[in-house]
Coordinates of C-alpha atoms (C1' of nucleotides) in Angstrom, one line a residue:
Chain A
M774 CA 155.3 -102.4 -101.9
T775 CA 156.1 -103.6 -98.4
E776 CA 155.2 -101.2 -95.7
E777 CA 158.0 -99.6 -93.7
K778 CA 157.9 -100.7 -90.3
S779 CA 157.4 -98.4 -87.4
L780 CA 160.2 -97.9 -85.1
N781 CA 160.0 -98.5 -81.3
F782 CA 162.1 -96.3 -79.1
V783 CA 165.1 -97.4 -79.2
E784 CA 165.4 -97.3 -82.7
E785 CA 164.4 -94.1 -83.1
I786 CA 167.3 -93.2 -80.6
I787 CA 169.0 -95.2 -83.1
E788 CA 168.5 -93.4 -85.7
E789 CA 168.7 -89.8 -85.0
D790 CA 172.2 -90.9 -82.8
L791 CA 173.4 -92.3 -86.1
K792 CA 172.0 -89.9 -88.7
S793 CA 173.7 -87.1 -86.1
G794 CA 176.4 -88.7 -86.2
K795 CA 177.0 -89.4 -82.4
Y796 CA 178.0 -92.8 -83.7
T797 CA 178.5 -94.2 -86.7
A798 CA 178.5 -97.8 -85.9
I799 CA 176.8 -99.2 -82.6
K800 CA 177.7 -101.6 -80.2
T801 CA 175.5 -103.5 -77.8
R802 CA 176.0 -105.7 -74.7
F803 CA 173.9 -108.3 -73.7
P804 CA 174.6 -108.6 -69.6
P805 CA 173.1 -112.3 -67.8
E806 CA 174.7 -113.0 -64.5
P807 CA 175.6 -116.4 -65.3
N808 CA 173.5 -117.5 -62.0
G809 CA 170.2 -118.6 -63.5
Y810 CA 168.8 -120.1 -66.8
L811 CA 167.5 -117.4 -69.6
H812 CA 163.8 -118.0 -69.9
I813 CA 161.4 -116.5 -72.8
G814 CA 161.7 -113.0 -71.1
H815 CA 165.4 -112.4 -71.6
A816 CA 164.6 -114.1 -75.5
K817 CA 163.4 -110.2 -75.9
S818 CA 166.6 -108.2 -74.4
I819 CA 168.9 -111.0 -76.5
C820 CA 166.0 -110.4 -80.0
L821 CA 166.3 -106.8 -79.0
N822 CA 170.6 -106.2 -78.4
F823 CA 171.6 -108.8 -81.0
G824 CA 168.5 -108.0 -83.9
L825 CA 169.7 -103.9 -83.5
A826 CA 172.9 -104.5 -83.9
L827 CA 172.2 -106.6 -86.7
K828 CA 169.6 -104.5 -88.4
Y829 CA 172.0 -101.2 -88.0
G830 CA 175.3 -102.7 -89.0
G831 CA 176.7 -103.0 -86.1
E832 CA 178.5 -105.7 -82.9
T833 CA 176.5 -107.0 -80.1
N834 CA 178.9 -108.5 -76.6
L835 CA 178.2 -111.4 -74.4
R836 CA 179.4 -110.5 -71.4
F837 CA 178.6 -112.4 -68.3
D838 CA 177.9 -109.1 -65.2
D839 CA 180.5 -111.9 -63.2
T840 CA 180.9 -110.2 -59.5
N841 CA 179.4 -111.7 -57.4
P842 CA 181.5 -114.9 -56.4
T843 CA 178.7 -116.9 -53.9
T844 CA 176.3 -117.5 -56.7
E845 CA 177.3 -117.8 -59.7
E846 CA 179.0 -120.6 -62.1
T847 CA 180.3 -122.1 -65.0
E848 CA 177.0 -124.4 -65.7
Y849 CA 175.3 -120.8 -65.7
V850 CA 177.7 -119.9 -68.0
D851 CA 177.3 -122.7 -70.4
S852 CA 173.4 -123.0 -70.2
I853 CA 172.9 -119.5 -71.4
K854 CA 175.8 -119.4 -74.2
N855 CA 174.1 -122.3 -75.8
D856 CA 170.2 -120.7 -75.3
I857 CA 171.5 -117.5 -77.4
R858 CA 172.9 -119.7 -80.1
W859 CA 170.3 -122.1 -80.3
L860 CA 167.9 -118.4 -80.4
G861 CA 169.6 -118.1 -83.4
F862 CA 172.4 -114.9 -82.9
S863 CA 176.2 -114.8 -82.1
W864 CA 178.1 -112.3 -80.7
A865 CA 181.3 -110.5 -81.2
K866 CA 183.0 -111.4 -78.0
E867 CA 182.5 -113.4 -75.0
L868 CA 183.4 -111.0 -72.3
Y869 CA 183.5 -111.5 -68.5
A870 CA 182.9 -108.4 -65.8
S871 CA 185.8 -110.0 -64.0
N872 CA 187.9 -109.5 -67.2
Y873 CA 188.1 -105.8 -65.7
F874 CA 188.6 -106.0 -62.1
D875 CA 192.0 -104.7 -62.3
Q876 CA 191.1 -101.7 -64.4
L877 CA 187.8 -101.0 -61.9
Y878 CA 190.1 -101.1 -59.0
E879 CA 192.4 -99.0 -60.9
F880 CA 189.5 -96.6 -61.6
A881 CA 188.3 -96.4 -57.4
V882 CA 191.3 -95.4 -57.2
R883 CA 190.8 -92.5 -58.7
L884 CA 187.7 -92.4 -56.7
I885 CA 189.3 -92.5 -53.8
Q886 CA 192.3 -90.1 -55.0
K887 CA 189.5 -87.3 -56.6
G888 CA 187.7 -87.5 -53.0
L889 CA 184.7 -89.2 -54.4
A890 CA 185.0 -91.9 -52.6
Y891 CA 186.1 -93.6 -49.2
V892 CA 185.9 -96.7 -46.8
D893 CA 183.6 -97.1 -44.6
D894 CA 183.9 -99.6 -41.5
S895 CA 179.9 -99.5 -40.7
S896 CA 178.4 -102.6 -40.7
S897 CA 175.5 -103.5 -43.8
E898 CA 172.9 -103.0 -41.0
K899 CA 174.3 -99.1 -40.1
I900 CA 174.4 -97.9 -43.7
A901 CA 171.3 -99.4 -44.2
S902 CA 169.6 -96.9 -41.4
E903 CA 172.3 -93.8 -43.0
K904 CA 170.6 -94.4 -46.3
G905 CA 167.2 -92.8 -44.7
T906 CA 164.0 -94.1 -46.7
P907 CA 162.6 -92.8 -49.9
A908 CA 161.0 -90.0 -48.0
T909 CA 163.2 -88.6 -45.8
P910 CA 167.0 -88.2 -46.4
G911 CA 169.9 -90.3 -45.4
V912 CA 172.8 -89.1 -43.1
E913 CA 177.1 -89.2 -42.9
N914 CA 178.3 -91.1 -40.8
E915 CA 182.0 -90.2 -39.4
Y916 CA 184.7 -92.6 -42.0
R917 CA 183.4 -90.3 -45.0
S918 CA 185.5 -87.7 -43.9
R919 CA 188.6 -89.9 -43.6
T920 CA 191.5 -88.7 -45.9
I921 CA 192.3 -89.8 -48.9
E922 CA 195.7 -90.7 -48.1
E923 CA 193.5 -92.9 -45.0
N924 CA 191.6 -94.0 -47.7
L925 CA 194.0 -95.5 -50.5
R926 CA 195.5 -97.1 -47.4
L927 CA 192.9 -99.2 -46.6
F928 CA 191.4 -100.4 -50.1
E929 CA 194.5 -101.6 -50.4
E930 CA 193.9 -103.7 -47.4
M931 CA 191.2 -104.7 -47.8
K932 CA 192.1 -106.2 -51.9
N933 CA 195.0 -107.3 -50.2
G934 CA 192.9 -109.5 -47.5
K935 CA 193.6 -107.9 -44.2
Y936 CA 190.0 -107.7 -43.3
A937 CA 187.3 -109.8 -42.7
D938 CA 184.2 -110.3 -45.0
G939 CA 182.1 -107.1 -44.0
E940 CA 184.3 -106.0 -41.9
K941 CA 184.8 -102.9 -44.8
V942 CA 183.2 -101.0 -48.0
L943 CA 184.3 -98.4 -50.5
R944 CA 181.5 -96.0 -51.0
A945 CA 180.9 -93.6 -52.8
K946 CA 180.8 -90.3 -51.7
I947 CA 178.0 -88.4 -53.6
D948 CA 174.9 -87.1 -51.1
M949 CA 173.3 -88.9 -48.3
A950 CA 170.1 -86.3 -48.9
S951 CA 169.6 -87.3 -52.4
P952 CA 166.2 -88.0 -52.8
V953 CA 167.4 -90.9 -55.6
M954 CA 167.7 -93.5 -53.4
Q955 CA 170.9 -95.1 -55.3
M956 CA 173.0 -91.8 -55.6
R957 CA 173.3 -91.7 -50.9
D958 CA 176.8 -93.0 -51.2
P959 CA 176.1 -96.2 -53.0
V960 CA 178.9 -99.3 -51.8
M961 CA 181.0 -99.9 -54.4
Y962 CA 183.0 -102.6 -53.3
R963 CA 182.6 -105.8 -50.8
I964 CA 185.0 -107.6 -49.4
K965 CA 184.3 -112.0 -50.0
H966 CA 186.8 -114.5 -49.0
A967 CA 185.2 -116.2 -51.8
H968 CA 186.5 -118.2 -54.8
H969 CA 185.5 -116.8 -58.1
H970 CA 184.7 -119.6 -61.1
R971 CA 186.9 -117.3 -63.4
T972 CA 189.5 -115.2 -61.2
G973 CA 190.2 -118.3 -58.5
D974 CA 191.2 -116.5 -55.7
K975 CA 193.4 -113.4 -56.5
W976 CA 190.4 -110.9 -55.1
C977 CA 188.9 -111.0 -51.8
I978 CA 187.2 -107.7 -52.6
Y979 CA 184.3 -107.9 -56.1
P980 CA 182.5 -104.8 -57.0
L981 CA 179.0 -104.1 -56.8
Y982 CA 176.8 -103.7 -60.3
D983 CA 176.8 -100.2 -60.3
F984 CA 180.3 -100.0 -60.4
A985 CA 180.9 -103.0 -62.8
H986 CA 177.9 -102.2 -65.3
G987 CA 178.0 -98.9 -66.9
Q988 CA 182.4 -99.2 -66.6
S989 CA 182.1 -102.3 -68.6
D990 CA 179.6 -100.8 -71.1
S991 CA 182.2 -97.9 -71.4
I992 CA 185.3 -100.1 -71.8
E993 CA 183.6 -102.2 -74.0
N994 CA 182.5 -98.6 -76.3
I995 CA 179.5 -99.6 -75.9
T996 CA 176.9 -97.1 -77.8
H997 CA 173.7 -97.8 -76.3
S998 CA 173.5 -99.9 -73.2
I999 CA 170.0 -101.3 -73.0
C1000 CA 168.4 -102.4 -70.1
T1001 CA 165.1 -102.9 -68.0
L1002 CA 163.1 -100.2 -66.3
E1003 CA 163.7 -101.3 -63.3
F1004 CA 167.4 -100.0 -63.1
V1005 CA 166.0 -96.8 -64.3
P1006 CA 166.7 -94.7 -60.6
H1007 CA 170.5 -96.6 -61.3
R1008 CA 170.7 -94.3 -64.4
P1009 CA 171.7 -91.2 -62.7
L1010 CA 174.3 -93.2 -60.9
Y1011 CA 175.5 -94.6 -64.2
N1012 CA 176.5 -91.8 -66.0
W1013 CA 177.9 -89.9 -61.8
F1014 CA 180.7 -92.8 -62.3
I1015 CA 181.6 -92.4 -66.0
E1016 CA 182.2 -88.5 -65.8
K1017 CA 184.1 -88.2 -62.8
L1018 CA 186.3 -90.8 -64.2
E1019 CA 185.9 -89.2 -67.6
I1020 CA 185.7 -92.7 -69.9
F1021 CA 184.5 -93.4 -72.8
P1022 CA 180.1 -91.9 -72.1
S1023 CA 177.7 -94.9 -72.7
H1024 CA 173.9 -94.2 -72.4
Q1025 CA 171.9 -96.0 -71.2
Y1026 CA 167.7 -96.6 -71.7
E1027 CA 165.4 -98.6 -70.5
F1028 CA 162.6 -100.7 -71.5
A1029 CA 159.8 -102.6 -69.8
R1030 CA 160.3 -106.4 -69.6
L1031 CA 158.2 -108.9 -70.9
N1032 CA 155.9 -110.1 -69.0
M1033 CA 152.9 -113.0 -70.2
T1034 CA 149.4 -114.3 -69.3
Y1035 CA 149.6 -117.7 -66.5
T1036 CA 153.3 -117.2 -65.7
V1037 CA 155.8 -116.5 -63.8
M1038 CA 158.9 -114.9 -64.5
S1039 CA 161.4 -114.3 -61.7
K1040 CA 164.2 -116.0 -60.6
R1041 CA 162.7 -117.1 -57.5
K1042 CA 159.5 -117.8 -57.8
M1043 CA 160.5 -120.3 -60.7
L1044 CA 163.2 -121.6 -58.6
K1045 CA 160.1 -122.8 -56.4
L1046 CA 158.3 -124.1 -59.0
V1047 CA 161.6 -126.5 -59.6
E1048 CA 162.1 -127.4 -55.8
E1049 CA 159.4 -128.3 -54.2
G1050 CA 158.6 -130.2 -57.4
Y1051 CA 156.1 -128.2 -59.2
V1052 CA 157.6 -129.7 -62.9
S1053 CA 160.1 -132.1 -63.4
G1054 CA 163.6 -129.4 -63.8
W1055 CA 164.3 -126.9 -65.2
D1056 CA 163.7 -127.5 -69.1
D1057 CA 160.3 -128.8 -68.2
P1058 CA 158.3 -127.8 -71.3
R1059 CA 156.2 -126.2 -68.7
M1060 CA 158.7 -123.7 -67.8
P1061 CA 159.3 -120.4 -69.7
T1062 CA 162.6 -121.2 -69.9
I1063 CA 163.9 -120.7 -73.4
S1064 CA 164.9 -124.7 -72.4
G1065 CA 162.3 -125.1 -71.6
I1066 CA 160.5 -123.8 -74.1
R1067 CA 162.5 -125.6 -77.0
R1068 CA 161.6 -128.6 -75.1
K1069 CA 158.2 -128.2 -76.0
G1070 CA 158.9 -127.9 -79.7
Y1071 CA 159.3 -123.9 -79.4
T1072 CA 161.1 -123.1 -82.6
P1073 CA 164.2 -120.9 -82.6
S1074 CA 162.5 -118.8 -85.3
S1075 CA 158.8 -118.5 -83.6
I1076 CA 160.6 -116.9 -80.7
R1077 CA 162.0 -114.5 -82.8
T1078 CA 158.8 -113.8 -84.8
F1079 CA 157.3 -113.6 -80.9
C1080 CA 159.8 -111.0 -80.4
D1081 CA 159.4 -108.5 -82.9
K1082 CA 155.4 -108.8 -82.5
I1083 CA 155.4 -107.5 -78.9
G1084 CA 157.3 -104.7 -79.5
V1085 CA 159.6 -102.6 -77.7
A1086 CA 158.1 -100.1 -75.0
K1087 CA 158.2 -98.9 -71.2
R1088 CA 155.3 -99.1 -69.8
D1089 CA 154.2 -102.3 -67.9
N1090 CA 152.4 -104.9 -70.4
L1091 CA 151.0 -108.7 -69.9
I1092 CA 151.3 -109.6 -72.9
D1093 CA 148.5 -112.7 -73.7
I1094 CA 150.0 -116.1 -74.1
S1095 CA 148.0 -116.7 -77.5
L1096 CA 150.0 -114.5 -79.5
L1097 CA 153.2 -117.0 -78.2
E1098 CA 151.0 -119.9 -79.3
S1099 CA 150.0 -118.3 -82.1
C1100 CA 153.5 -117.7 -83.1
I1101 CA 154.1 -120.9 -82.8
R1102 CA 150.8 -122.2 -84.8
E1103 CA 151.4 -119.7 -88.4
E1104 CA 155.1 -121.5 -88.6
L1105 CA 154.3 -125.7 -88.3
N1106 CA 151.1 -125.3 -89.9
V1107 CA 153.5 -125.2 -92.7
T1108 CA 156.6 -127.1 -91.7
A1109 CA 155.4 -129.8 -90.0
E1110 CA 154.2 -133.7 -91.0
R1111 CA 151.5 -134.6 -90.4
K1112 CA 150.3 -138.0 -88.6
M1113 CA 147.7 -139.5 -87.6
V1114 CA 147.6 -140.5 -84.2
V1115 CA 145.0 -140.8 -81.6
L1116 CA 144.9 -140.1 -78.0
N1117 CA 141.9 -142.0 -76.6
P1118 CA 141.0 -144.5 -78.8
V1119 CA 137.6 -146.6 -79.3
K1120 CA 137.8 -149.4 -81.8
L1121 CA 136.0 -148.9 -85.3
I1122 CA 135.0 -152.1 -87.5
I1123 CA 134.3 -151.7 -90.9
D1124 CA 131.6 -154.3 -91.2
N1125 CA 132.0 -154.9 -94.8
Y1126 CA 135.4 -155.3 -95.1
D1127 CA 137.2 -158.8 -95.6
E1128 CA 138.7 -159.8 -92.2
E1129 CA 142.5 -160.0 -94.4
K1130 CA 142.5 -157.7 -96.6
S1131 CA 144.7 -154.9 -95.2
E1132 CA 145.8 -151.4 -98.2
L1133 CA 147.8 -148.5 -97.8
L1134 CA 146.7 -145.4 -99.1
E1135 CA 148.8 -142.6 -99.9
T1136 CA 148.3 -139.6 -98.2
E1137 CA 149.7 -135.9 -98.3
S1138 CA 152.2 -134.9 -95.7
L1139 CA 151.7 -131.2 -96.1
P1140 CA 148.9 -130.0 -97.2
N1141 CA 151.1 -127.0 -99.4
D1142 CA 153.2 -129.3 -100.4
P1143 CA 152.1 -132.3 -102.8
D1144 CA 155.4 -134.4 -103.0
K1145 CA 155.0 -134.6 -99.5
K1146 CA 153.3 -138.1 -99.9
R1147 CA 153.5 -141.1 -97.3
E1148 CA 151.6 -143.9 -97.1
V1149 CA 149.3 -145.3 -94.0
S1150 CA 147.3 -148.8 -93.5
F1151 CA 144.3 -149.4 -93.7
S1152 CA 142.8 -152.7 -93.3
K1153 CA 138.7 -153.8 -91.4
T1154 CA 140.3 -152.7 -87.7
L1155 CA 140.8 -149.4 -86.9
W1156 CA 141.2 -146.6 -83.8
I1157 CA 139.0 -143.6 -83.9
E1158 CA 139.0 -141.1 -81.4
Q1159 CA 136.1 -141.6 -78.6
E1160 CA 135.3 -137.7 -78.6
D1161 CA 134.9 -138.1 -82.3
F1162 CA 131.2 -140.7 -82.0
M1163 CA 128.3 -138.8 -80.1
E1164 CA 125.7 -141.6 -79.2
N1165 CA 123.4 -138.5 -79.3
P1166 CA 124.6 -136.0 -81.4
V1167 CA 124.2 -132.0 -81.0
K1168 CA 123.4 -129.6 -83.7
K1169 CA 125.5 -129.6 -86.1
W1170 CA 127.5 -132.5 -85.6
F1171 CA 129.2 -133.6 -88.9
R1172 CA 131.2 -136.0 -86.9
L1173 CA 129.7 -140.0 -86.2
A1174 CA 126.5 -140.9 -84.7
P1175 CA 124.0 -143.5 -85.3
G1176 CA 122.8 -144.1 -88.7
Q1177 CA 125.8 -140.6 -90.0
M1178 CA 128.4 -141.2 -92.4
V1179 CA 131.9 -139.4 -92.6
R1180 CA 134.7 -139.8 -94.5
L1181 CA 137.8 -141.3 -93.2
K1182 CA 140.7 -138.5 -93.8
S1183 CA 142.8 -139.9 -97.1
A1184 CA 140.5 -143.3 -97.6
Y1185 CA 136.9 -143.7 -97.7
I1186 CA 133.5 -142.2 -96.7
I1187 CA 131.4 -144.4 -94.3
K1188 CA 128.4 -145.1 -92.3
C1189 CA 128.0 -145.9 -88.5
E1190 CA 125.5 -149.3 -88.2
S1191 CA 125.3 -149.9 -85.0
F1192 CA 127.4 -150.0 -81.1
D1193 CA 127.5 -151.6 -78.3
K1194 CA 128.1 -150.3 -74.5
D1195 CA 129.6 -151.8 -71.9
E1196 CA 127.6 -152.3 -68.3
N1197 CA 128.9 -148.5 -67.6
G1198 CA 127.5 -146.6 -70.4
N1199 CA 130.7 -146.6 -72.5
I1200 CA 131.3 -146.6 -75.7
T1201 CA 133.7 -150.0 -76.6
E1202 CA 132.8 -150.6 -80.4
I1203 CA 131.6 -149.1 -83.3
H1204 CA 131.0 -150.6 -85.9
A1205 CA 129.9 -149.0 -89.4
T1206 CA 129.9 -150.2 -93.2
Y1207 CA 132.7 -148.2 -96.0
I1208 CA 131.3 -147.2 -99.4
P1209 CA 133.8 -148.2 -101.8
E1210 CA 133.8 -146.3 -104.5
S1211 CA 134.6 -143.8 -101.9
K1212 CA 138.2 -144.3 -101.2
S1213 CA 140.8 -141.1 -101.6
G1214 CA 141.1 -139.3 -105.0
H1215 CA 138.9 -141.9 -106.6
D1216 CA 135.7 -141.0 -105.3
E1217 CA 132.6 -141.7 -107.7
S1218 CA 130.9 -142.0 -105.1
G1219 CA 129.4 -139.0 -105.7
L1220 CA 129.0 -139.0 -102.1
K1221 CA 129.6 -135.6 -99.7
V1222 CA 129.8 -135.7 -95.9
K1223 CA 130.4 -132.1 -93.1
G1224 CA 133.3 -134.9 -91.2
T1225 CA 136.0 -136.5 -91.7
I1226 CA 138.1 -137.8 -89.2
H1227 CA 141.2 -139.3 -88.4
W1228 CA 142.2 -143.0 -87.9
V1229 CA 145.2 -145.2 -87.1
D1230 CA 144.9 -149.5 -87.8
A1231 CA 144.4 -151.6 -85.1
K1232 CA 146.8 -154.1 -87.0
N1233 CA 149.4 -152.4 -86.8
A1234 CA 149.1 -148.8 -84.5
L1235 CA 152.5 -147.7 -82.4
E1236 CA 151.7 -147.4 -79.4
V1237 CA 153.3 -144.1 -78.5
E1238 CA 153.7 -141.9 -75.2
V1239 CA 151.9 -138.1 -75.6
R1240 CA 152.6 -135.5 -73.3
L1241 CA 149.8 -133.0 -73.0
Y1242 CA 150.4 -129.6 -71.5
D1243 CA 148.7 -127.0 -70.9
R1244 CA 149.3 -123.7 -69.2
L1245 CA 150.8 -124.0 -65.2
F1246 CA 148.0 -121.9 -63.6
T1247 CA 144.7 -121.1 -63.3
S1248 CA 145.9 -117.4 -62.7
E1249 CA 146.0 -114.7 -65.6
N1250 CA 149.1 -113.0 -63.5
P1251 CA 150.0 -115.3 -60.9
A1252 CA 153.3 -113.0 -60.1
Q1253 CA 150.0 -110.8 -58.6
E1254 CA 148.4 -113.1 -56.8
E1255 CA 149.2 -113.4 -52.4
N1256 CA 150.6 -117.2 -52.9
F1257 CA 150.8 -117.8 -56.6
L1258 CA 151.2 -121.5 -55.9
D1259 CA 148.0 -121.6 -54.9
F1260 CA 147.2 -121.4 -58.8
I1261 CA 149.1 -124.3 -60.0
N1262 CA 146.7 -125.3 -62.9
P1263 CA 146.4 -129.6 -61.5
D1264 CA 146.2 -130.7 -65.2
S1265 CA 148.7 -129.1 -66.8
L1266 CA 150.1 -132.0 -68.0
Q1267 CA 148.6 -135.5 -69.1
I1268 CA 150.1 -138.1 -70.1
K1269 CA 148.6 -141.0 -71.9
K1270 CA 149.6 -143.8 -74.8
A1271 CA 148.2 -143.7 -78.1
Y1272 CA 148.0 -145.5 -81.0
A1273 CA 150.2 -143.7 -83.5
E1274 CA 150.2 -144.5 -87.1
S1275 CA 153.3 -146.8 -87.9
G1276 CA 155.8 -144.6 -89.4
I1277 CA 156.1 -142.6 -87.0
K1278 CA 158.6 -144.9 -85.7
N1279 CA 161.4 -143.7 -87.7
A1280 CA 160.8 -139.8 -85.9
E1281 CA 163.9 -137.9 -85.2
P1282 CA 164.7 -135.4 -81.9
G1283 CA 164.3 -132.6 -83.7
N1284 CA 161.2 -133.3 -85.7
H1285 CA 158.2 -132.0 -85.6
F1286 CA 154.8 -132.9 -86.3
Q1287 CA 151.2 -131.8 -86.7
F1288 CA 149.0 -134.8 -85.4
V1289 CA 145.8 -134.7 -87.7
R1290 CA 142.9 -133.1 -86.1
I1291 CA 144.7 -132.9 -82.5
G1292 CA 147.7 -130.0 -82.3
Y1293 CA 151.4 -130.2 -82.7
F1294 CA 153.4 -132.3 -81.6
C1295 CA 157.5 -133.3 -80.5
L1296 CA 159.6 -136.0 -80.4
D1297 CA 161.1 -135.8 -76.5
P1298 CA 164.5 -136.6 -75.5
D1299 CA 163.7 -138.9 -73.0
S1300 CA 161.7 -141.1 -75.9
T1301 CA 163.9 -144.5 -76.1
N1302 CA 163.5 -147.0 -78.9
D1303 CA 160.5 -148.6 -77.7
N1304 CA 158.8 -146.4 -75.8
L1305 CA 158.6 -143.0 -78.4
I1306 CA 157.4 -139.5 -76.3
F1307 CA 155.6 -136.9 -78.0
N1308 CA 155.7 -133.6 -76.6
R1309 CA 152.4 -131.3 -77.3
T1310 CA 154.2 -127.8 -78.1
A1311 CA 150.1 -126.2 -78.9
T1312 CA 147.0 -127.2 -79.3
L1313 CA 145.7 -126.5 -82.8
K1314 CA 142.5 -123.9 -82.7
E1315 CA 138.8 -125.5 -81.4
G1316 CA 137.0 -124.5 -83.8
F1317 CA 133.6 -126.1 -83.0
K1318 CA 132.4 -126.4 -79.3
V1319 CA 130.5 -129.8 -78.2
K1320 CA 127.8 -127.3 -75.8
Q1321 CA 127.8 -128.1 -72.3
H1322 CA 126.3 -132.1 -72.4
Chain B
rU401 C1' 154.8 -87.2 -46.4
rG402 C1' 160.6 -87.2 -51.6
rU403 C1' 162.6 -88.7 -57.3
rC404 C1' 161.8 -90.9 -61.2
rC405 C1' 158.8 -94.2 -64.8
rC406 C1' 154.5 -94.5 -67.5
rA407 C1' 148.7 -94.4 -69.1
rU408 C1' 146.1 -96.0 -77.0
rA409 C1' 140.0 -101.4 -78.1
rG410 C1' 140.3 -107.3 -74.4
rU411 C1' 146.5 -108.0 -74.5
rA412 C1' 150.0 -105.6 -76.9
rU413 C1' 152.2 -102.0 -79.9
rA414 C1' 152.1 -97.6 -84.0
rA415 C1' 150.0 -92.5 -85.7
rU416 C1' 156.0 -88.2 -84.4
rG417 C1' 150.9 -80.9 -84.5
rG418 C1' 146.8 -83.4 -90.2
rU419 C1' 141.7 -89.4 -91.5
rA420 C1' 143.4 -93.2 -85.2
rG421 C1' 145.9 -97.9 -88.2
rU422 C1' 147.8 -102.5 -87.3
rA423 C1' 148.5 -107.5 -84.7
rC424 C1' 146.2 -111.9 -81.5
rG425 C1' 141.7 -112.6 -79.3
rA426 C1' 136.1 -112.9 -79.5
rC427 C1' 131.9 -113.6 -82.3
rA428 C1' 129.4 -114.6 -87.4
rG429 C1' 129.6 -116.0 -92.0
rA430 C1' 132.5 -118.5 -97.0
rC431 C1' 136.6 -122.1 -97.4
rU432 C1' 137.5 -126.6 -96.5
rC433 C1' 139.3 -134.9 -97.5
rU434 C1' 142.9 -131.6 -90.5
rG435 C1' 135.5 -127.8 -87.4
rA436 C1' 142.7 -127.0 -88.7
rC437 C1' 145.2 -123.2 -92.0
rU438 C1' 143.0 -119.1 -95.7
rC439 C1' 139.2 -115.6 -96.8
rU440 C1' 135.2 -112.0 -95.7
rG441 C1' 133.2 -108.7 -91.8
rU442 C1' 131.9 -107.4 -86.6
rU443 C1' 132.9 -105.7 -82.0
rU444 C1' 135.8 -103.0 -78.8
rG445 C1' 139.7 -97.8 -78.1
rU446 C1' 143.2 -91.8 -77.3
rC447 C1' 142.8 -91.8 -68.4
rG448 C1' 140.0 -86.5 -66.5
rA449 C1' 140.3 -81.4 -66.3
rG450 C1' 141.5 -77.1 -68.2
rG451 C1' 145.6 -74.8 -71.4
rU452 C1' 148.4 -73.2 -76.0
rU453 C1' 146.9 -73.9 -82.2
rC454 C1' 142.9 -73.4 -87.5
rG455 C1' 143.5 -78.1 -86.2
rA456 C1' 146.2 -82.0 -79.8
rA457 C1' 146.2 -89.5 -79.1
rU458 C1' 150.6 -86.0 -79.5
rC459 C1' 153.4 -80.0 -76.6
rC460 C1' 152.2 -77.3 -71.4
rU461 C1' 149.5 -77.0 -66.9
rC462 C1' 146.6 -79.6 -62.7
rG463 C1' 144.4 -83.8 -61.4
rU464 C1' 143.8 -89.3 -61.8
rG465 C1' 145.2 -94.1 -62.3
rG466 C1' 149.4 -97.9 -62.2
rG467 C1' 155.0 -99.0 -61.3
rA468 C1' 160.2 -98.9 -60.0
rC469 C1' 162.9 -97.1 -55.8
rA470 C1' 165.5 -97.4 -48.9
rA471 C1' 170.6 -105.7 -50.3
rC472 C1' 177.9 -105.9 -48.7
rC473 C1' 172.2 -109.0 -56.0
rA474 C1' 171.7 -107.9 -60.7

RNA sequence: UGUCCCAUAGUAUAAUGGUAGUACGACAGACUCUGACUCUGUUUGUCGAGGUUCGAAUCCUCGUGGGACAACCA
């Protein structure tokens, strides 16, 4: 019995449209502006748009909203395509708003001919002040009453390069007193003598978002144009252009963008983090960019699962980042091979184990898959975690302490006999004896111990670098703080050397591991043969906390 | 002194006029050769006031609270 999953509001609209026969198939689009890197918020939109088409048997176009030549670059186009593919989606067509520049120009001429658009010679400051405020109506200016013929001539001259940047704009003639700001004669075209990444120097006038996006949707026969809430006030204008142009009636629907605790999502703020060196780049594992999350070790499917779980609605939200973490843990728990790695080493000497002796012990690499096995070497001197020894154990301490026994994972039960300290009181060496009959898989000791700890054979331990990433901010909602930079977590990255079981040297890019009892890690692309670097994707859930000491 | 959007446990999200459920988190316990995983249990919710109705989280009105809109950005 599979429970029918409830629909989100967009799915409800689509099912209604399909049922009523309004459409026989749906078409969506993902419309990034190629002027920055995609982040987890975009992933939500991507999963929604592509997911809807997949679910209802439609298509999704990838359309770059490249109407502003001064900020857009091909470099971003490539990274955006790469990220979408990585997330596991493929588009029906790769399109550009700039593909439609000729058509858009013709649309504009059509509106002028209908007396619904005019050329305005005012400065941007003047236009802004004449627009009024949300609470006070705007005023009409003298250019608004130009004749159709004059508007046609001037617009063509604009196109032909007769005027300098900012000298004139083409505006829709709607209603300067509209309570909706977007309807107060919005600018449709501006003059920009700039090189465009696709159309080169063909144009010196470029349409604005409002005169490009909806028309592009319409040209592509997009049935459901899904965007975020900040475009709600644009919808009347979106519909107005379609109605006046009498073109395919695409419809716009808006959902709430993703916000996540302890992260900032705005392009401006992320840029600041990169430019001012708070992170190493756009793909720093602490960044919410797709490339950052990928480098941190998240898988495409874990992100899709996350996007599925957060839902789609219209209310402002702040998703707990622990939901994202639970998605990757859930997946990696069953797929990531186990390795033993000691992050904060202290030497453990097995007093009754022969100095010369060494043995290979078999251990499972995936607890849920008995066929996945590997061997680890064991000898007299081992590395264990400092945290696994406590001189004066607290109550319910299951690990090592003077006189206490513990199981060495996949090896033997040992008993702590003594320990050494340096002048600063730090534990430098722990001595123990092992129980030969307690070997894993052949345990005839009859002993029961509560704790099991991981370890690494000091004889052939491989030194690796681990990068322990933590949340970038100390504030749950940094974007809402006066200055988000005041809330940078000083411990968001801790780099350390660790001892790993020797077999890890075969790790390859893209491999995911669980460092037993530590967390999930992946090999960082900065790794070299002599220096393997592992990024912490997520910690394991902490089930035992040592109380204040 | 305008227009629009929104309001369900801590955080998200269902219930589409008929038993307020799920996930994440938190807490407690069981299990455990990972104090993980898994399992069990507990905790906490319909913003307020009216109205319609046999019956309202759901429909209506008025409040309250939050958000968006005044780029030649998207």
